[in-house]
Coordinates of C-alpha atoms and ligand atoms in Angstrom, one line a residue:
M1084 CA 4.1 -44.7 23.8
N1085 CA 0.5 -44.9 22.9
Q1086 CA -2.9 -43.8 24.0
L1087 CA -3.8 -44.0 27.7
D1088 CA -6.8 -45.7 28.6
R1089 CA -8.7 -46.4 31.7
K1090 CA -6.7 -49.2 32.7
D1091 CA -3.5 -47.6 32.3
L1092 CA -4.4 -44.8 34.8
S1093 CA -3.2 -47.3 37.6
D1094 CA 0.2 -48.0 35.8
R1095 CA 2.1 -45.3 37.5
Q1096 CA 5.3 -46.4 35.9
L1097 CA 3.7 -45.8 32.4
V1098 CA 2.4 -42.5 33.3
E1099 CA 5.5 -41.3 34.9
L1100 CA 7.5 -42.4 31.7
I1101 CA 5.0 -40.3 29.6
A1102 CA 5.5 -37.3 32.0
E1103 CA 9.1 -37.5 31.7
D1104 CA 8.8 -37.2 27.9
I1105 CA 6.5 -34.1 28.8
R1106 CA 8.9 -32.7 30.9
S1107 CA 11.8 -32.8 28.5
S1108 CA 10.0 -31.3 25.6
V1109 CA 7.4 -28.9 27.0
E1110 CA 8.2 -26.0 29.3
G1111 CA 6.0 -25.9 32.3
R1112 CA 5.1 -28.3 35.1
C1113 CA 3.9 -31.7 34.9
I1114 CA 2.2 -33.8 37.5
V1115 CA 1.2 -37.4 37.4
H1116 CA -2.2 -38.9 39.2
E1117 CA -3.3 -35.3 40.3
P1118 CA -6.7 -35.8 41.9
L1119 CA -9.2 -33.7 40.1
S1120 CA -11.5 -33.4 43.3
G1121 CA -8.9 -30.7 44.2
H1122 CA -9.6 -28.6 40.9
T1123 CA -13.6 -29.0 40.8
S1124 CA -15.9 -26.9 42.8
F1125 CA -18.1 -30.2 43.4
R1126 CA -14.9 -31.5 45.2
V1127 CA -15.3 -34.8 43.5
G1128 CA -13.3 -36.5 40.7
G1129 CA -10.9 -39.1 40.3
P1130 CA -7.0 -38.4 39.1
A1131 CA -5.9 -37.0 36.0
A1132 CA -3.1 -39.2 34.6
L1133 CA -1.1 -36.0 33.5
Y1134 CA -2.0 -32.7 34.8
V1135 CA 0.1 -29.7 33.0
Y1136 CA 0.6 -26.4 33.7
P1137 CA 2.3 -25.0 30.1
A1138 CA 4.4 -21.9 30.7
G1139 CA 3.2 -20.2 28.1
I1140 CA 1.6 -20.1 24.5
E1141 CA 4.4 -21.9 23.0
A1142 CA 4.7 -24.5 25.8
L1143 CA 0.8 -25.0 25.1
S1144 CA 1.3 -25.6 21.5
S1145 CA 4.3 -28.1 22.0
L1146 CA 1.9 -29.9 24.5
L1147 CA -0.8 -30.1 22.2
Q1148 CA 1.5 -31.6 19.6
F1149 CA 3.0 -34.2 22.2
C1150 CA -0.6 -35.1 23.1
R1151 CA -1.6 -35.3 19.2
D1152 CA 1.6 -37.5 18.7
R1153 CA 0.9 -40.0 21.4
S1154 CA -3.0 -40.1 20.6
L1155 CA -3.4 -38.7 24.3
N1156 CA -6.8 -37.3 25.4
T1157 CA -6.8 -34.1 26.4
L1158 CA -8.9 -31.7 28.8
I1159 CA -8.8 -27.9 29.0
I1160 CA -9.7 -27.1 32.7
G1161 CA -10.7 -23.7 33.7
Y1162 CA -11.5 -23.2 37.7
G1163 CA -13.6 -26.4 37.6
N1164 CA -16.9 -24.7 38.5
N1165 CA -19.0 -26.3 35.9
L1166 CA -17.2 -29.8 35.8
L1167 CA -18.4 -33.2 36.9
V1168 CA -15.6 -35.6 36.9
S1169 CA -16.0 -39.4 37.4
D1170 CA -14.7 -41.0 40.2
A1171 CA -12.3 -42.9 37.8
G1172 CA -10.8 -39.7 37.0
F1173 CA -9.2 -38.7 33.3
A1174 CA -7.2 -41.1 31.5
G1175 CA -5.4 -38.4 29.4
C1176 CA -3.8 -35.0 29.9
V1177 CA -5.5 -32.2 31.7
I1178 CA -4.0 -28.7 30.5
D1179 CA -4.3 -26.0 33.0
L1180 CA -3.5 -22.4 32.1
M1181 CA -4.9 -20.9 35.4
E1182 CA -2.0 -22.2 37.6
T1183 CA -4.5 -23.4 40.2
T1184 CA -2.8 -25.4 42.7
S1185 CA -6.3 -26.3 44.0
H1186 CA -9.8 -25.3 43.5
S1187 CA -9.6 -22.5 46.4
E1188 CA -5.9 -21.4 45.8
R1189 CA -5.2 -18.9 42.8
S1190 CA -1.8 -18.2 41.7
E1191 CA -1.3 -14.8 39.9
E1192 CA 1.9 -16.1 38.2
S1193 CA 0.2 -17.5 35.0
P1194 CA 1.2 -16.2 31.7
F1195 CA -2.3 -16.3 30.6
K1196 CA -3.4 -14.0 33.4
Y1197 CA -3.4 -10.5 32.1
I1198 CA -5.7 -7.5 31.8
A1199 CA -5.3 -4.6 29.4
V1200 CA -7.4 -1.6 28.9
E1201 CA -7.3 0.8 25.8
G1202 CA -10.1 3.2 25.6
E1203 CA -13.3 1.2 25.8
R1204 CA -11.9 -2.1 24.8
I1205 CA -10.8 -4.5 27.8
T1206 CA -8.7 -7.4 27.1
A1207 CA -8.2 -10.5 29.6
G1208 CA -6.0 -13.6 29.2
A1209 CA -7.9 -16.7 29.4
G1210 CA -6.8 -17.4 33.2
V1211 CA -8.2 -14.2 34.4
W1212 CA -11.1 -14.7 37.2
L1213 CA -13.9 -13.3 35.6
N1214 CA -14.6 -11.1 38.8
D1215 CA -11.2 -9.5 38.4
L1216 CA -12.3 -8.5 35.0
I1217 CA -15.5 -7.1 36.1
M1218 CA -13.9 -5.0 39.0
Q1219 CA -11.4 -3.5 36.3
T1220 CA -14.3 -2.4 34.0
A1221 CA -15.5 -0.5 37.1
D1222 CA -12.3 1.1 38.0
N1223 CA -12.0 2.2 34.5
G1224 CA -15.6 3.5 34.1
L1225 CA -16.9 0.8 31.7
T1226 CA -20.3 -0.8 31.8
G1227 CA -21.6 -4.2 30.1
M1228 CA -20.5 -6.9 32.2
E1229 CA -21.8 -6.1 35.9
E1230 CA -24.5 -8.7 35.6
L1231 CA -22.0 -11.4 35.4
A1232 CA -20.5 -10.5 38.8
G1233 CA -20.3 -13.3 41.1
I1234 CA -20.0 -16.1 38.4
P1235 CA -17.3 -18.3 39.7
G1236 CA -14.6 -19.0 37.1
G1237 CA -12.4 -17.8 34.6
I1238 CA -12.5 -16.1 31.2
G1239 CA -11.5 -19.4 29.1
G1240 CA -14.3 -21.4 30.9
G1241 CA -16.9 -18.6 30.8
M1242 CA -16.5 -18.1 27.1
S1243 CA -16.6 -21.9 26.4
M1244 CA -19.9 -21.9 28.4
N1245 CA -21.1 -18.7 27.3
C1246 CA -21.7 -18.1 30.9
G1247 CA -24.3 -15.8 32.1
A1248 CA -26.9 -14.4 34.5
F1249 CA -29.7 -11.9 34.6
G1250 CA -30.3 -11.9 31.1
R1251 CA -26.8 -11.0 30.2
F1252 CA -24.3 -13.3 28.5
I1253 CA -20.4 -13.0 28.6
S1254 CA -20.6 -13.1 24.6
D1255 CA -22.8 -9.9 24.7
H1256 CA -20.1 -7.5 24.3
L1257 CA -17.4 -9.8 22.8
E1258 CA -15.2 -8.1 20.3
E1259 CA -12.8 -10.6 19.4
L1260 CA -11.3 -13.8 20.6
K1261 CA -7.6 -15.2 20.3
I1262 CA -7.9 -18.8 20.1
M1263 CA -5.5 -21.8 19.4
E1264 CA -6.8 -24.7 17.2
L1265 CA -5.9 -28.1 18.5
D1266 CA -3.2 -28.2 15.8
G1267 CA -1.3 -25.1 17.5
E1268 CA -2.5 -22.4 15.0
I1269 CA -3.4 -19.1 16.5
K1270 CA -6.2 -17.2 15.1
T1271 CA -8.2 -14.0 16.2
V1272 CA -11.5 -14.4 15.5
T1273 CA -14.2 -11.5 15.6
G1274 CA -16.8 -12.1 18.4
S1275 CA -19.9 -11.9 16.0
K1276 CA -18.5 -14.9 13.7
I1277 CA -18.3 -17.2 16.5
E1278 CA -21.5 -19.3 17.3
F1279 CA -22.7 -18.9 20.8
G1280 CA -25.9 -20.0 22.5
Y1281 CA -27.5 -20.4 25.8
R1282 CA -24.7 -21.9 28.0
I1283 CA -23.0 -23.3 24.8
A1284 CA -20.3 -22.3 22.4
P1285 CA -20.4 -24.4 19.5
G1286 CA -17.9 -21.9 17.6
L1287 CA -15.3 -22.8 20.1
K1288 CA -15.5 -26.7 20.1
N1289 CA -12.0 -28.1 19.9
R1290 CA -10.6 -24.6 20.3
I1291 CA -8.8 -23.2 23.2
V1292 CA -9.2 -19.7 24.5
L1293 CA -6.2 -17.8 24.8
E1294 CA -7.5 -14.4 25.1
A1295 CA -10.9 -12.3 25.1
A1296 CA -11.4 -8.6 24.1
F1297 CA -14.7 -6.8 25.1
D1298 CA -16.0 -3.5 23.5
L1299 CA -17.9 -1.8 26.4
Q1300 CA -19.3 1.6 27.0
R1301 CA -18.5 4.5 29.1
E1302 CA -20.5 4.7 32.5
K1303 CA -19.5 6.5 35.9
A1304 CA -17.4 4.3 37.8
E1305 CA -19.8 4.7 40.8
I1306 CA -22.9 3.5 38.9
V1307 CA -21.0 0.6 37.3
N1308 CA -19.9 -0.3 41.2
R1309 CA -23.5 0.0 42.3
V1310 CA -24.9 -2.2 39.8
I1311 CA -21.9 -4.9 40.5
A1312 CA -22.8 -4.8 44.2
E1313 CA -26.7 -5.1 43.7
T1314 CA -26.0 -8.0 41.6
I1315 CA -23.6 -9.8 44.2
A1316 CA -26.2 -8.9 46.8
E1317 CA -29.0 -10.6 44.8
R1318 CA -27.0 -13.7 44.3
E1319 CA -26.0 -13.6 48.1
K1320 CA -29.7 -13.4 48.8
R1321 CA -30.1 -16.7 47.2
N1322 CA -27.5 -18.4 49.5
I1323 CA -26.5 -20.9 47.5
M1324 CA -22.9 -20.6 47.2
T1325 CA -22.1 -22.0 50.6
L1326 CA -21.9 -25.8 50.0
P1327 CA -19.8 -27.2 47.0
S1328 CA -21.9 -27.5 43.7
A1329 CA -21.2 -26.6 40.2
G1330 CA -24.2 -24.2 40.1
S1331 CA -27.3 -25.0 37.9
V1332 CA -27.2 -28.7 36.9
F1333 CA -29.6 -28.6 34.1
R1334 CA -30.3 -26.0 31.3
N1335 CA -33.6 -24.4 31.3
P1336 CA -35.6 -26.2 28.4
E1337 CA -37.2 -23.7 25.8
G1338 CA -40.1 -22.0 27.6
Y1339 CA -39.5 -23.2 31.1
Y1340 CA -37.2 -22.9 34.0
A1341 CA -35.5 -26.2 35.0
A1342 CA -35.7 -25.3 38.7
R1343 CA -39.7 -24.9 38.6
L1344 CA -40.0 -28.1 36.8
L1345 CA -37.6 -29.7 39.2
D1346 CA -39.5 -28.2 42.3
S1347 CA -42.8 -29.4 41.2
V1348 CA -41.4 -33.2 41.2
G1349 CA -40.4 -32.7 44.7
A1350 CA -36.6 -32.6 43.8
R1351 CA -35.6 -30.4 46.8
G1352 CA -33.9 -32.4 49.6
M1353 CA -33.7 -35.6 47.5
K1354 CA -30.3 -37.3 48.4
S1355 CA -27.9 -39.9 47.0
G1356 CA -25.0 -40.8 49.2
G1357 CA -23.4 -37.7 50.1
V1358 CA -25.2 -35.4 47.9
E1359 CA -28.6 -33.9 47.8
V1360 CA -30.7 -31.4 45.7
S1361 CA -30.2 -27.9 47.8
S1362 CA -33.1 -27.2 50.0
L1363 CA -32.7 -23.4 48.5
H1364 CA -32.7 -24.1 44.9
A1365 CA -34.0 -27.2 43.1
N1366 CA -31.6 -27.0 40.2
F1367 CA -28.5 -27.0 42.3
I1368 CA -27.0 -30.5 43.6
V1369 CA -24.9 -29.8 46.5
N1370 CA -22.0 -32.0 48.1
S1371 CA -23.1 -32.0 51.8
G1372 CA -20.9 -34.5 52.9
N1373 CA -18.4 -37.1 51.2
G1374 CA -20.3 -37.2 48.3
T1375 CA -18.9 -38.9 45.1
A1376 CA -19.3 -38.3 41.5
A1377 CA -21.4 -41.6 41.1
D1378 CA -23.8 -40.1 43.9
I1379 CA -24.2 -37.0 41.7
M1380 CA -24.8 -39.0 38.5
N1381 CA -27.2 -41.2 40.1
L1382 CA -29.3 -38.3 41.4
I1383 CA -29.0 -36.5 38.0
L1384 CA -30.5 -39.7 36.4
R1385 CA -33.2 -39.9 39.0
L1386 CA -34.2 -36.0 38.6
K1387 CA -34.1 -36.3 34.8
E1388 CA -36.5 -39.5 35.1
K1389 CA -38.8 -37.8 37.4
V1390 CA -39.2 -34.6 35.2
Y1391 CA -39.4 -36.8 32.1
T1392 CA -42.2 -38.9 33.5
K1393 CA -44.4 -35.9 34.7
Y1394 CA -43.7 -33.7 31.6
N1395 CA -42.3 -35.9 28.8
L1396 CA -39.4 -33.4 28.6
E1397 CA -35.8 -34.5 28.7
L1398 CA -33.9 -32.2 31.1
K1399 CA -30.3 -31.4 29.4
L1400 CA -27.3 -30.9 31.3
E1401 CA -25.9 -27.4 31.9
L1402 CA -22.8 -28.8 33.5
R1403 CA -20.0 -30.6 31.5
T1404 CA -19.1 -34.4 32.6
I1405 CA -15.9 -36.0 32.2
G1406 CA -15.2 -39.6 32.1
F1407 CA -18.7 -41.2 32.2
Ligands
FAD664 C1 -22.1 -21.6 42.9 C2 -22.1 -21.4 41.3 C3 -22.8 -20.5 41.0 C4 -22.8 -20.6 39.4 N1 -23.5 -19.5 38.8 C5 -23.6 -19.3 37.4 C6 -24.3 -18.4 36.8 O1 -24.7 -17.6 37.4 N2 -24.1 -18.4 35.5 C7 -23.3 -19.2 34.6 O2 -23.6 -19.1 33.5 N3 -22.9 -20.1 35.2 C8 -22.6 -20.3 36.6 N4 -22.2 -21.2 37.3 C9 -21.1 -22.2 36.5 C10 -19.7 -21.9 36.4 O3 -19.2 -20.7 37.2 C11 -19.6 -21.2 34.8 O4 -19.7 -22.0 33.8 C12 -18.0 -20.6 34.7 O5 -18.1 -19.7 33.5 C13 -17.2 -21.6 34.5 O6 -15.8 -21.3 34.5 P1 -14.6 -22.2 35.0 O7 -13.2 -21.4 34.8 O8 -14.7 -22.8 36.3 O9 -14.5 -23.4 33.8 P2 -14.5 -24.9 34.0 O10 -15.6 -25.5 34.8 O11 -13.3 -25.2 34.5 O12 -14.7 -25.4 32.5 C14 -15.9 -25.2 31.8 C15 -15.5 -25.8 30.3 O13 -15.0 -24.7 29.7 C16 -13.9 -25.3 29.1 N5 -12.8 -24.5 29.1 C17 -12.2 -24.1 30.1 N6 -11.1 -23.1 29.8 C18 -11.0 -23.3 28.5 C19 -10.1 -22.5 27.4 N7 -9.2 -21.6 27.8 N8 -10.6 -22.7 26.3 C20 -11.5 -23.5 25.9 N9 -12.4 -24.2 26.7 C21 -12.2 -24.0 28.1 C22 -13.5 -26.6 29.9 O14 -13.0 -27.6 29.0 C23 -14.9 -26.9 30.1 O15 -15.7 -27.7 29.2 C24 -22.0 -21.5 38.7 C25 -21.0 -22.4 39.4 C26 -21.2 -22.4 40.8 C27 -20.3 -23.2 41.4

């Protein structure tokens, strides 16, 4: 069986045959033609030919080996809060370490979801919901991650995006990461040896995050809790979490705020099919109806064009696109 491409996506028999092979050689669950709209915060995206929940690290390694042998494209999905998946879907194998049955339902069962505290060091599996980790830091009187409270997503996705807010990045207090290379090799890498940037992690390209350990400082739990509450209140004040979106669409170009540039070209309220630029934040596209990935991409291109025409500046995407 060889590489899948787009035309094979509709060949259920072929995909089912590959799925059978996966089920017999990889411990875990394998679903075929899983709609990715159910796994992304935008609520758009066509089917993944194969959608696999590996049962643990060994199963993940076997799955990678399987995909390599068959030249199958792979995509590691987190909680899908920063992904724009095309309406055509993904002609390969999506790997889910989070055990999410849908975007809104989270299972606690995953072998990649665990938190351990040892002194001032807190360790979390890739599948841990970031907020759960932050609440644990508070319970243990540890400071350093409060400003990240309210960012929707998991540890794996957060590290891969180097997510952040209010001047804080998730990589700030990173002590070390346990990763798996695509050939299945597991490594522990010191945080300072991994290249991170603003919403990017070049040092994690083609690597799967298995676990992250953070080195924090002692603080009174009530102070940590207060900063978390203030951070969440500040996010809620902006009130941009109500409609399906993927957070900020564009990265801030050096020396500029993308939202201000977009505001100045009249972005707020611009529409494309069932999606529009949020009336509350010019850098958020929200799915206000039955929007499609094509609607979103269309709006993205129009926004880029407007900013380029006025400022001769090319806005770059913060969200990750799949299958375009
Ligand atoms: C309402 C809203 C508000 C947001 N606000 C912010 C904000 O303030 N700051 C901010 O930075 N972001 C923000 N975001 C974007 C998003 O929450 C973050 O990027 C988050 O870290 C994504 O995590 P995820 O688990 O959903 O990752 P996903 O979106 O599923 O994946 C993101 C990337 O990480 C990769 N990935 C996932 N898991 C792993 C793994 N184990 N190993 C290697 N790669 C992996 C994926 O392949 C993908 O390329 C917001 C999004 C929404 C919807």
